[in-house]
XYZ file of C-alpha atoms in Angstrom:
725
model
C 0.000 0.000 0.000
C 1.201 3.484 -0.841
C 0.605 6.743 0.973
C -2.275 8.823 -0.318
C -4.287 11.863 0.639
C -7.506 13.512 -0.482
C -9.927 16.012 0.968
C -11.937 13.089 2.412
C -9.259 10.930 4.019
C -5.544 10.206 4.204
C -3.329 7.187 4.771
C 0.285 7.449 5.885
C 2.930 4.767 6.277
C 4.671 4.865 9.655
C 8.188 4.632 8.207
C 10.041 4.774 11.533
C 8.006 1.967 13.064
C 8.236 0.013 9.805
C 12.052 0.196 9.816
C 12.374 -0.786 13.481
C 9.979 -3.706 13.022
C 11.964 -5.028 10.067
C 15.284 -4.699 11.893
C 13.906 -6.537 14.915
C 12.347 -9.232 12.707
C 15.685 -9.829 10.975
C 17.650 -10.088 14.219
C 15.038 -12.239 15.942
C 14.694 -14.456 12.877
C 18.449 -15.041 12.867
C 18.233 -15.974 16.574
C 15.527 -18.552 15.778
C 17.744 -20.113 13.103
C 20.544 -20.301 15.678
C 18.143 -21.979 18.123
C 17.419 -24.777 15.666
C 21.143 -25.153 15.003
C 21.526 -25.723 18.749
C 18.570 -28.141 18.753
C 20.233 -30.160 16.008
C 23.247 -30.986 18.148
C 21.213 -31.541 21.313
C 18.755 -33.825 19.537
C 21.499 -36.036 18.102
C 22.789 -36.778 21.600
C 21.881 -40.221 22.873
C 21.602 -39.283 26.561
C 18.331 -38.568 28.339
C 18.519 -34.808 27.790
C 18.714 -35.416 24.044
C 15.648 -37.655 24.097
C 13.621 -35.133 26.112
C 14.674 -32.279 23.855
C 12.380 -33.620 21.130
C 9.468 -32.117 23.086
C 11.209 -28.741 23.169
C 12.049 -29.072 19.467
C 8.366 -29.606 18.617
C 7.402 -26.662 20.816
C 10.024 -24.351 19.362
C 9.107 -25.324 15.803
C 5.461 -24.332 16.350
C 6.466 -21.171 18.222
C 8.814 -20.240 15.376
C 6.104 -20.894 12.786
C 3.625 -18.719 14.667
C 6.233 -15.994 15.085
C 7.178 -15.937 11.395
C 3.531 -15.783 10.293
C 2.857 -12.964 12.772
C 5.584 -10.735 11.323
C 3.440 -9.864 8.311
C 1.302 -7.730 10.635
C 4.299 -5.435 11.266
C 5.751 -5.110 7.791
C 3.812 -2.036 6.623
C 2.085 -0.198 9.498
C -0.194 2.647 8.416
C -2.330 5.294 10.059
C -5.533 6.783 8.661
C -7.510 9.956 9.140
C -10.958 10.997 7.916
C -12.236 14.501 7.141
C -16.043 14.302 7.372
C -16.263 18.095 7.441
C -15.356 18.028 3.719
C -18.143 15.650 2.695
C -20.337 18.500 1.457
C -17.770 19.198 -1.246
C -18.481 15.753 -2.675
C -22.125 14.984 -1.903
C -25.201 16.779 -0.567
C -27.056 15.444 2.468
C -30.028 14.544 0.301
C -27.743 12.426 -1.887
C -26.197 10.445 0.964
C -26.461 6.700 0.244
C -29.035 4.731 2.207
C -27.716 2.460 4.955
C -29.238 -0.774 6.247
C -28.226 -1.742 9.779
C -28.320 -5.419 10.779
C -28.517 -6.206 14.501
C -28.453 -9.851 15.564
C -29.769 -11.456 18.734
C -30.645 -15.069 19.454
C -31.556 -15.770 23.065
C -33.226 -13.259 25.429
C -32.105 -15.282 28.440
C -28.460 -14.612 27.550
C -28.821 -11.368 25.601
C -31.200 -9.124 27.585
C -33.832 -7.447 25.362
C -33.060 -4.104 27.013
C -29.475 -4.376 25.735
C -30.775 -4.892 22.197
C -33.145 -1.952 22.624
C -30.294 0.369 23.606
C -28.253 -0.696 20.593
C -31.231 -0.093 18.298
C -31.948 3.345 19.755
C -28.293 4.361 19.483
C -28.241 3.713 15.709
C -31.695 5.159 15.016
C -30.356 8.424 16.470
C -27.364 8.729 14.109
C -26.666 12.190 12.661
C -27.899 11.110 9.258
C -30.937 11.744 7.045
C -33.610 9.673 8.790
C -35.246 8.565 5.538
C -31.916 6.977 4.556
C -31.642 4.766 7.659
C -33.182 1.325 8.216
C -32.545 -0.923 11.216
C -33.270 -4.647 10.893
C -33.235 -6.739 14.069
C -32.776 -10.471 13.581
C -34.336 -12.441 16.428
C -33.054 -15.926 15.697
C -34.915 -17.442 18.627
C -38.271 -15.970 17.620
C -38.974 -14.499 21.052
C -42.093 -12.528 21.954
C -39.967 -10.719 24.510
C -37.709 -9.249 21.823
C -40.633 -8.129 19.672
C -42.342 -6.516 22.644
C -39.126 -4.731 23.642
C -38.700 -3.402 20.093
C -42.290 -2.158 20.034
C -41.525 -0.209 23.188
C -38.282 1.063 21.624
C -40.159 2.231 18.523
C -42.442 4.392 20.650
C -39.583 5.803 22.706
C -37.589 6.546 19.529
C -40.190 9.150 18.547
C -38.967 11.186 21.527
C -35.335 10.063 21.682
C -34.308 10.795 18.072
C -35.426 14.469 18.050
C -34.033 14.952 21.576
C -30.585 13.811 20.429
C -30.790 15.927 17.292
C -31.838 19.124 19.050
C -29.384 18.831 21.939
C -26.487 17.521 19.822
C -25.595 14.954 22.458
C -22.654 12.659 21.696
C -23.806 9.592 23.637
C -26.853 8.239 21.784
C -27.242 5.040 23.848
C -29.962 5.978 26.371
C -28.770 3.705 29.182
C -25.256 5.133 29.056
C -26.481 8.694 28.532
C -28.719 8.702 31.588
C -26.113 6.887 33.679
C -23.521 9.569 32.985
C -25.716 12.664 32.920
C -27.891 14.156 35.637
C -28.903 17.469 34.112
C -31.710 19.202 35.961
C -33.841 20.521 33.122
C -37.474 19.836 32.382
C -36.702 18.391 28.958
C -34.071 16.034 30.396
C -36.383 14.866 33.173
C -39.217 14.218 30.732
C -37.084 12.096 28.405
C -35.464 10.276 31.352
C -38.861 9.427 32.821
C -40.015 8.122 29.437
C -36.951 5.912 29.262
C -37.364 4.617 32.798
C -41.018 3.817 32.131
C -40.079 1.908 28.985
C -37.282 0.116 30.817
C -39.634 -0.916 33.624
C -42.229 -2.313 31.200
C -39.608 -4.322 29.320
C -37.988 -5.695 32.469
C -41.383 -6.634 33.924
C -42.246 -8.625 30.810
C -38.819 -10.288 30.765
C -39.128 -11.204 34.443
C -42.579 -12.653 33.808
C -41.231 -14.481 30.736
C -44.410 -13.851 28.789
C -46.183 -11.034 26.965
C -49.702 -10.953 28.398
C -52.623 -9.084 26.823
C -52.686 -6.302 29.393
C -49.128 -5.332 28.345
C -50.396 -4.357 24.891
C -53.029 -1.700 24.304
C -52.691 -1.340 20.521
C -54.843 -3.901 18.606
C -52.393 -3.824 15.683
C -49.530 -4.711 18.004
C -51.596 -7.494 19.556
C -52.189 -8.890 16.063
C -48.402 -9.115 15.541
C -48.191 -11.815 18.211
C -50.758 -14.052 16.534
C -48.057 -16.142 14.836
C -46.902 -17.467 18.191
C -49.175 -20.492 18.064
C -49.134 -23.558 20.280
C -46.474 -25.381 18.227
C -44.169 -22.365 18.022
C -40.639 -23.058 19.385
C -37.279 -21.248 18.976
C -36.140 -24.045 16.634
C -39.396 -24.562 14.723
C -41.508 -21.595 13.679
C -42.622 -19.613 10.602
C -40.920 -16.466 9.317
C -42.086 -13.291 11.031
C -41.543 -9.855 9.497
C -42.935 -6.912 11.431
C -42.448 -3.292 10.367
C -42.367 -1.293 13.599
C -41.381 2.085 12.152
C -41.689 3.269 8.560
C -39.991 6.498 7.547
C -42.574 7.250 4.843
C -45.446 7.129 7.336
C -44.242 7.463 10.913
C -43.142 10.759 12.445
C -41.350 11.749 15.607
C -42.933 14.129 18.110
C -41.579 17.102 16.155
C -43.268 15.984 12.947
C -40.120 14.773 11.173
C -39.699 11.351 9.589
C -38.077 8.620 11.636
C -35.817 5.743 10.457
C -37.279 2.377 9.482
C -37.272 -0.334 12.136
C -38.051 -3.904 11.093
C -38.244 -7.023 13.250
C -37.158 -10.210 11.453
C -37.320 -13.766 12.686
C -36.445 -16.142 9.860
C -38.278 -19.435 9.508
C -36.822 -22.280 11.552
C -37.327 -26.011 11.174
C -35.804 -28.930 13.037
C -35.199 -30.641 9.680
C -33.202 -27.782 8.128
C -29.685 -26.445 8.614
C -29.637 -22.841 9.765
C -25.905 -21.979 9.886
C -26.155 -19.970 13.096
C -25.335 -16.244 12.833
C -24.203 -16.511 9.201
C -27.624 -17.860 8.222
C -29.367 -15.089 10.145
C -27.285 -12.413 8.403
C -28.007 -13.885 4.986
C -31.719 -13.872 5.765
C -31.419 -10.187 6.678
C -29.494 -9.575 3.471
C -32.368 -10.979 1.405
C -35.146 -9.393 3.470
C -33.507 -5.961 3.295
C -32.994 -6.362 -0.453
C -36.731 -6.861 -0.825
C -37.577 -3.873 1.378
C -34.970 -1.094 1.288
C -31.911 -2.473 -0.557
C -29.417 0.094 0.744
C -25.975 -0.017 -0.936
C -24.193 0.050 2.445
C -24.811 -2.444 5.259
C -23.692 -2.146 8.875
C -23.563 -5.346 10.924
C -23.744 -5.143 14.722
C -24.034 -7.514 17.645
C -26.996 -6.738 19.863
C -24.731 -5.514 22.691
C -22.556 -3.251 20.502
C -24.115 0.194 20.722
C -23.107 3.235 18.694
C -20.795 5.524 20.633
C -20.255 8.239 18.000
C -23.151 9.891 16.111
C -20.716 10.959 13.347
C -19.583 7.426 12.473
C -21.620 7.235 9.257
C -20.023 10.418 7.948
C -16.589 8.936 8.606
C -17.542 5.846 6.636
C -18.761 7.961 3.725
C -15.303 9.525 3.523
C -14.270 6.181 2.022
C -17.396 5.028 0.207
C -17.787 8.421 -1.520
C -14.198 8.501 -2.771
C -14.355 7.515 -6.470
C -10.686 6.504 -6.469
C -11.235 3.561 -4.093
C -14.967 2.754 -3.906
C -15.055 0.438 -6.945
C -12.977 -2.160 -5.063
C -13.864 -1.268 -1.479
C -15.549 -4.290 0.089
C -15.952 -3.085 3.654
C -14.814 -0.640 6.313
C -14.059 -2.310 9.636
C -14.110 -0.539 13.000
C -12.324 -2.171 15.948
C -14.302 -3.918 18.633
C -14.051 -1.761 21.751
C -15.755 -2.359 25.069
C -17.332 -0.610 28.022
C -17.542 -2.025 31.526
C -13.934 -3.261 31.562
C -12.331 -3.059 34.970
C -9.209 -0.919 35.341
C -6.844 -3.854 34.882
C -8.877 -5.657 32.179
C -8.648 -8.858 34.222
C -9.504 -11.318 31.435
C -7.877 -9.442 28.562
C -11.369 -8.704 27.260
C -10.254 -5.703 25.217
C -8.423 -8.149 22.912
C -6.036 -5.434 21.764
C -3.976 -7.817 19.621
C -6.968 -9.356 17.876
C -9.125 -6.302 17.297
C -6.622 -3.465 16.968
C -2.957 -4.457 16.484
C -3.512 -7.231 13.926
C -6.207 -5.456 11.829
C -4.048 -2.333 11.837
C -1.169 -4.379 10.435
C -3.365 -5.990 7.790
C -4.596 -2.530 6.799
C -1.174 -1.799 5.317
C -1.345 -4.964 3.197
C -4.729 -4.436 1.552
C -7.197 -4.326 4.396
C -8.160 -5.823 7.770
C -10.083 -9.001 8.455
C -13.792 -8.806 9.199
C -14.460 -8.854 12.949
C -18.181 -9.645 12.691
C -19.505 -6.439 14.231
C -18.901 -2.761 13.557
C -18.396 -3.539 9.867
C -19.799 -1.477 6.983
C -20.190 -3.669 3.900
C -20.553 -2.617 0.308
C -23.648 -4.668 -0.558
C -22.196 -5.397 -3.998
C -19.190 -7.065 -2.382
C -21.412 -9.760 -0.868
C -22.537 -10.899 -4.320
C -19.250 -11.673 -6.069
C -15.906 -10.231 -7.135
C -15.429 -6.595 -8.236
C -15.306 -7.650 -11.898
C -18.313 -9.991 -11.792
C -20.726 -7.617 -10.030
C -21.483 -4.276 -11.641
C -24.561 -3.031 -9.803
C -27.518 -4.204 -7.782
C -30.828 -2.663 -8.695
C -33.699 -2.459 -6.250
C -35.633 -5.692 -6.555
C -38.951 -4.099 -5.663
C -40.827 -0.965 -6.647
C -41.981 2.138 -4.802
C -44.467 0.276 -2.612
C -44.345 0.870 1.130
C -42.186 -1.603 3.033
C -45.191 -2.463 5.220
C -47.389 -3.330 2.225
C -48.710 -6.882 2.078
C -46.872 -7.744 -1.148
C -43.471 -6.521 0.115
C -43.850 -8.327 3.454
C -44.861 -11.499 1.598
C -41.703 -11.329 -0.528
C -39.605 -10.680 2.567
C -41.192 -13.648 4.354
C -40.556 -15.848 1.339
C -36.826 -15.071 1.194
C -36.629 -15.668 4.972
C -38.015 -19.202 4.625
C -36.030 -22.393 5.271
C -36.340 -23.693 1.732
C -35.232 -20.535 -0.052
C -31.513 -21.270 0.183
C -31.976 -24.844 -1.014
C -33.339 -23.445 -4.267
C -30.521 -20.880 -4.427
C -27.503 -22.952 -3.480
C -24.903 -20.197 -3.913
C -26.000 -18.594 -0.636
C -23.261 -19.126 1.924
C -20.749 -20.261 -0.698
C -20.482 -17.618 -3.415
C -23.142 -15.180 -2.224
C -23.593 -13.500 1.150
C -21.942 -14.389 4.448
C -19.945 -17.604 4.109
C -20.990 -20.883 5.751
C -18.913 -23.788 6.993
C -17.366 -22.304 10.122
C -18.300 -20.788 13.475
C -16.132 -17.754 12.610
C -18.181 -16.650 9.616
C -16.836 -13.121 10.008
C -13.143 -13.790 9.437
C -13.932 -16.383 6.737
C -16.189 -13.970 4.837
C -13.612 -11.167 4.980
C -10.859 -13.543 3.903
C -12.863 -14.806 0.925
C -13.738 -11.247 -0.112
C -10.033 -10.419 -0.151
C -9.356 -13.523 -2.234
C -12.016 -12.340 -4.709
C -10.209 -9.025 -5.152
C -11.990 -6.714 -2.714
C -10.074 -4.322 -0.476
C -11.017 -3.241 3.024
C -10.130 -0.390 5.364
C -9.487 -0.269 9.101
C -11.000 2.793 10.759
C -9.660 3.119 14.307
C -10.948 6.477 15.530
C -9.967 8.384 18.668
C -13.522 8.120 20.013
C -14.623 4.487 19.739
C -17.369 4.170 17.130
C -18.981 1.241 18.960
C -18.815 -0.122 22.484
C -19.840 -3.637 23.461
C -20.007 -5.897 26.477
C -17.448 -8.509 27.505
C -17.919 -11.697 29.531
C -16.836 -11.095 33.130
C -16.437 -14.627 34.435
C -13.709 -17.024 33.386
C -15.950 -19.841 32.138
C -17.721 -17.527 29.669
C -14.382 -16.147 28.483
C -12.956 -19.618 27.865
C -16.128 -20.827 26.126
C -16.081 -17.850 23.779
C -12.404 -18.405 22.928
C -13.002 -22.133 22.391
C -15.758 -21.315 19.882
C -13.450 -18.958 17.988
C -10.603 -21.491 18.011
C -12.870 -24.256 16.731
C -13.991 -21.986 13.902
C -10.399 -21.199 12.970
C -9.665 -24.914 12.620
C -12.666 -25.198 10.294
C -11.244 -22.435 8.099
C -7.796 -24.054 8.156
C -9.126 -27.358 6.856
C -11.648 -26.015 4.336
C -11.357 -26.030 0.543
C -10.149 -22.418 0.529
C -7.615 -22.769 3.340
C -5.255 -19.779 3.714
C -2.396 -22.272 3.775
C -3.047 -23.364 0.187
C -5.657 -21.309 -1.664
C -4.866 -18.133 0.276
C -1.171 -18.048 -0.581
C -2.024 -18.187 -4.290
C -4.842 -15.638 -4.148
C -3.292 -13.123 -1.740
C 0.449 -13.704 -1.879
C 2.537 -15.129 0.926
C 2.851 -11.901 2.958
C -0.865 -11.153 3.210
C -1.875 -14.805 3.447
C 0.536 -15.277 6.378
C -1.718 -13.083 8.499
C -4.693 -15.354 7.893
C -2.484 -18.429 8.349
C -1.509 -17.033 11.747
C -5.176 -16.611 12.657
C -6.275 -20.130 11.715
C -3.310 -21.753 13.469
C -4.244 -20.108 16.779
C -5.390 -23.372 18.413
C -1.927 -24.854 17.810
C -0.598 -22.591 20.558
C -1.865 -25.289 22.924
C 0.977 -27.643 21.931
C 4.064 -25.543 22.773
C 2.468 -23.847 25.775
C 1.325 -27.158 27.286
C 4.744 -28.730 26.709
C 6.624 -25.726 28.103
C 4.255 -25.690 31.079
C 4.931 -29.326 31.961
C 8.073 -30.976 30.486
C 10.714 -28.602 31.955
C 8.933 -28.724 35.317
C 8.628 -32.512 35.392
C 12.288 -32.717 34.409
C 13.144 -30.303 37.216
C 11.349 -32.580 39.699
C 13.721 -35.343 38.580
C 16.845 -33.140 38.596
C 17.202 -33.418 34.814
C 18.572 -30.397 32.979
C 17.211 -29.937 29.449
C 18.409 -26.378 28.724
C 21.875 -24.798 28.466
C 23.703 -23.880 31.669
C 24.003 -20.241 32.686
C 27.713 -20.513 31.940
C 26.994 -21.855 28.447
C 27.090 -19.204 25.643
C 23.826 -20.668 24.298
C 22.130 -19.408 27.467
C 22.264 -15.869 26.082
C 20.275 -17.009 23.044
C 17.418 -18.302 25.223
C 17.407 -15.082 27.254
C 17.197 -12.969 24.087
C 14.411 -15.089 22.551
C 12.267 -14.919 25.691
C 12.720 -11.277 26.604
C 12.845 -10.141 22.973
C 9.423 -11.650 22.241
C 7.860 -10.239 25.393
C 9.454 -6.809 24.942
C 8.219 -6.557 21.348
C 4.709 -7.566 22.407
C 4.778 -5.101 25.307
C 5.838 -2.210 23.064
C 3.095 -2.975 20.530
C 0.544 -3.087 23.342
C 1.681 0.248 24.801
C 1.666 1.885 21.350
C -2.083 1.178 21.245
C -2.511 3.040 24.546
C -2.480 -0.009 26.772
C -1.135 -0.015 30.321
C 1.517 -2.214 31.900
C -1.015 -3.931 34.171
C -3.403 -4.571 31.293
C -0.558 -5.995 29.234
C 0.390 -8.338 32.068
C -3.174 -9.598 32.392
C -3.421 -9.933 28.618
C -0.306 -12.113 28.371
C -1.522 -14.198 31.314
C -4.805 -14.781 29.513
C -2.864 -15.833 26.396
C -1.226 -18.489 28.592
C -4.615 -19.521 30.012
C -6.269 -19.644 26.571
C -3.504 -21.817 25.153
C -3.743 -24.299 28.031
C -7.513 -24.609 28.070
C -9.866 -23.421 25.272
C -7.310 -23.884 22.478
C -6.664 -27.417 23.740
C -10.365 -28.235 24.114
C -11.185 -26.766 20.697
C -8.520 -28.954 19.079
C -9.835 -32.062 20.817
C -13.434 -31.200 19.936
C -12.481 -30.619 16.310
C -10.716 -33.987 16.099
C -13.708 -35.775 17.619
C -15.988 -34.074 15.100
C -13.764 -35.278 12.253
C -13.994 -38.782 13.715
C -17.783 -38.554 13.568
C -18.357 -38.066 17.288
C -21.178 -35.633 18.066
C -20.123 -32.341 19.639
C -21.982 -29.313 20.919
C -23.070 -26.636 18.461
C -22.937 -22.885 18.671
C -23.503 -21.344 22.100
C -24.320 -17.688 22.644
C -22.011 -15.951 25.112
C -24.101 -14.746 28.015
C -24.476 -10.978 28.427
C -26.417 -11.379 31.692
C -24.334 -10.210 34.631
C -24.969 -11.110 38.270
C -24.212 -8.589 41.007
C -21.662 -10.857 42.721
C -19.887 -11.532 39.436
C -19.704 -7.831 38.657
C -18.385 -7.062 42.143
C -15.593 -9.653 41.915
C -14.725 -8.578 38.386
C -14.467 -4.918 39.413
C -12.146 -6.025 42.232
C -9.968 -7.959 39.712
C -10.810 -11.326 41.261
C -10.989 -14.416 39.029
C -14.399 -16.105 39.036
C -14.464 -19.888 38.649
C -17.730 -20.854 40.334
C -19.021 -23.718 38.185
C -17.108 -27.014 37.788
C -16.126 -26.543 34.133
C -13.817 -29.208 32.638
C -11.853 -26.352 31.044
C -10.508 -25.505 34.509
C -8.837 -28.924 34.888
C -5.748 -28.311 32.690
C -5.281 -24.884 34.303
C -5.351 -26.301 37.825
C -3.223 -29.327 36.867
C -0.473 -27.234 35.305
C -0.609 -24.815 38.237
C -0.029 -27.652 40.717
C 2.847 -29.155 38.715
C 4.594 -25.800 38.366
C 4.217 -24.940 42.058
C 5.620 -28.308 43.161
C 8.474 -28.075 40.645
C 9.338 -24.514 41.653
C 9.414 -25.340 45.369
C 11.425 -28.492 44.715
C 13.847 -26.545 42.520
C 14.368 -23.854 45.175
C 15.053 -26.515 47.818
C 17.517 -28.257 45.499
C 19.398 -25.034 44.825
C 19.537 -24.155 48.529
C 21.183 -27.466 49.405
C 23.266 -27.730 46.210
C 24.026 -24.229 44.969
C 26.058 -25.450 41.997
C 22.859 -26.944 40.509
C 21.530 -23.424 39.846
C 23.881 -23.168 36.875
C 22.229 -26.068 35.033
C 18.663 -25.778 36.360
C 18.208 -22.001 36.190
C 16.130 -21.872 32.967
C 13.743 -24.568 34.179
C 13.475 -22.878 37.565
C 12.757 -19.564 35.845
C 10.062 -21.096 33.596
C 8.373 -22.738 36.586
C 8.564 -19.501 38.580
C 7.162 -17.474 35.688
C 4.248 -19.914 35.434
C 3.672 -19.749 39.193
C 3.427 -15.948 39.064
C 0.949 -16.192 36.175
C -1.079 -18.767 38.099
C -1.368 -16.801 41.350
C -5.134 -16.166 40.844
C -5.602 -19.909 40.364
C -3.773 -20.769 43.597
C -5.871 -18.180 45.400
C -9.071 -19.712 44.015
C -7.923 -23.232 44.938
C -6.549 -22.646 48.414
C -7.506 -19.315 49.957
C -11.001 -18.308 48.909
C -14.380 -19.302 50.319
C -16.728 -17.230 48.138
C -18.832 -18.735 45.332
C -16.156 -17.783 42.781
C -13.567 -20.162 44.246
C -12.307 -23.196 42.350
C -14.871 -26.014 42.787
C -13.625 -28.797 45.038
C -14.317 -31.387 42.343
C -11.923 -29.591 39.975
C -9.226 -29.280 42.664
C -9.373 -33.001 43.487
C -9.414 -34.089 39.833
C -6.500 -31.808 38.980
C -4.472 -32.922 41.999
C -4.884 -36.568 41.073
C -4.001 -35.851 37.430
C -0.911 -33.855 38.444
C 0.203 -36.708 40.695
C -0.286 -39.275 37.946
C 1.737 -37.184 35.496
C 4.586 -36.723 37.966
C 4.756 -40.430 38.773
C 4.471 -41.481 35.129
C 7.238 -39.099 34.055
C 9.517 -40.320 36.842
C 8.981 -43.941 35.792
C 9.680 -43.118 32.139
C 12.962 -41.294 32.775
C 14.220 -43.637 35.497
């Protein structure tokens, strides 16, 4: 990518950072080559150390592979800037392109309807021509609770949208706005009371778990619930399309038009495949094509509210630039979060995944698709830049609430529609075949010739929620890791097809992504083999007095220093970086390992669990412990077993190593690296020891997990001793 500048936006290569990254990569790469030269001589030795070194050789090979593939992210760093104040020079407000907004939810028990409502209201209140905006909410579970909540939101929007416009407020998410502001004005108090009344009605219905007749006064609204018949279930029900707001007919309290709001629940059947979120997005793609057919599509998770009312203008700085729009597939904003504690205990901000890596890819042709906060060129979802010229509106000028339009929309949301149009999910729309449909879709769009842009603004464009207990964090990561393995093994794997379509440099980034689960191999081996060897007084690394010792020191501290610097450059803190690297260690030991095992069992034909929605429901005790930076274990999840087992082995090995050194000081020379690795692991595992041994609250490590892990650690220690004796 080359530097460029226009009155709408600019992109600049960070030459200083680029040079330093390349120098470091060259030096570190040479050190890795030297490491394998050392392994060659150690491995050929016939003594016990040589036989054990095969485990370290395997680990170092995978670590080296992951390091080399990660360097592509740092080869051409760029920074971008948008100039929305210059948009009027290019296009009038009345000529702004229409935008369809897709918001997905699936389970009101895990994704509170009020959260979805706040996201919807935040985008309906964008600083944008209201007649050009349409919000589609996909309710994949077909819940009455969601529809009721959206009906309430539609009524409140008539007050909220003009209030935001007149007062030019920046925070358009009502919950956040009222939490942060306590202005004593009559207008503020009126709108706050309206919101609190709406909130109370929604929460009462959710608590009751049912929408009763007395909750609905409008006969037309009551008619909307008639499709919830006796046989209606979340997995078996007809398509439901309900227009809640229509810009051509509905007005706000000031008499101005208001954006479209459409509820969509695609047809479900127990005999049909539904492809999880990807299937829901494709249904929205077809429904919106029948109703509004906007050329730009924004996809959002239900908990990812808009945090900047000027975001759409920033996006237009790219889509309105004639020099790039013909090949521009999407503009991706980073996933940013609210509600993180000061130390980001679980690494929920995912700075590497959602900011550092996409920023690096931006200099190579564009970032990956992160699934939310992404503005798609609708054309890009229907083929390559050369094969798709334009998409005309499939309907006519009829109102979107007209019977004929709703019938068409219901038809394209049916189960059988995709079976008659088999290119959906393969060549058209969001791609199927993996749980990470976002990264796979973005990757395939790049392979087809589309470019993308990473837009990381000073004020976060969107803010979402993060899981705040460890089990939810690990389950989410396991789902992502499983999806990456599906992409790795698919027909269009980045390892084979990607290198031809994108070139080795750009494809290496995607190769790095899909090999994520393989971190479990080197981390598990480094977390156990040196420690078990230490327990048996076996040295498997160079002595401190050996010149090769310096190489190991450089490789360890060089990798961590480079990662730390990258983290700080993206405005992270030292404490957050420490917690982030600890969570990398935890993820490699547990969810990456479980995802790999689950993937292998699936390939062997053994049934595994499907997609699970990450819970957005937060208990008061969980929130309190999270805010205090206390790990929450609570339930006896099997994913805690490897964490506890490794923690026990490292603690025993570290204590044994210290005792050995105290009574035989000369052994420190040959055992120092193993002692350091065990000590480093012990420091990382301090929250686990606390949960196992010191805590009595409900977030402590379950006794069943402690016992199982203790037995497993003992078995491993005994087995290793027998093998090496």
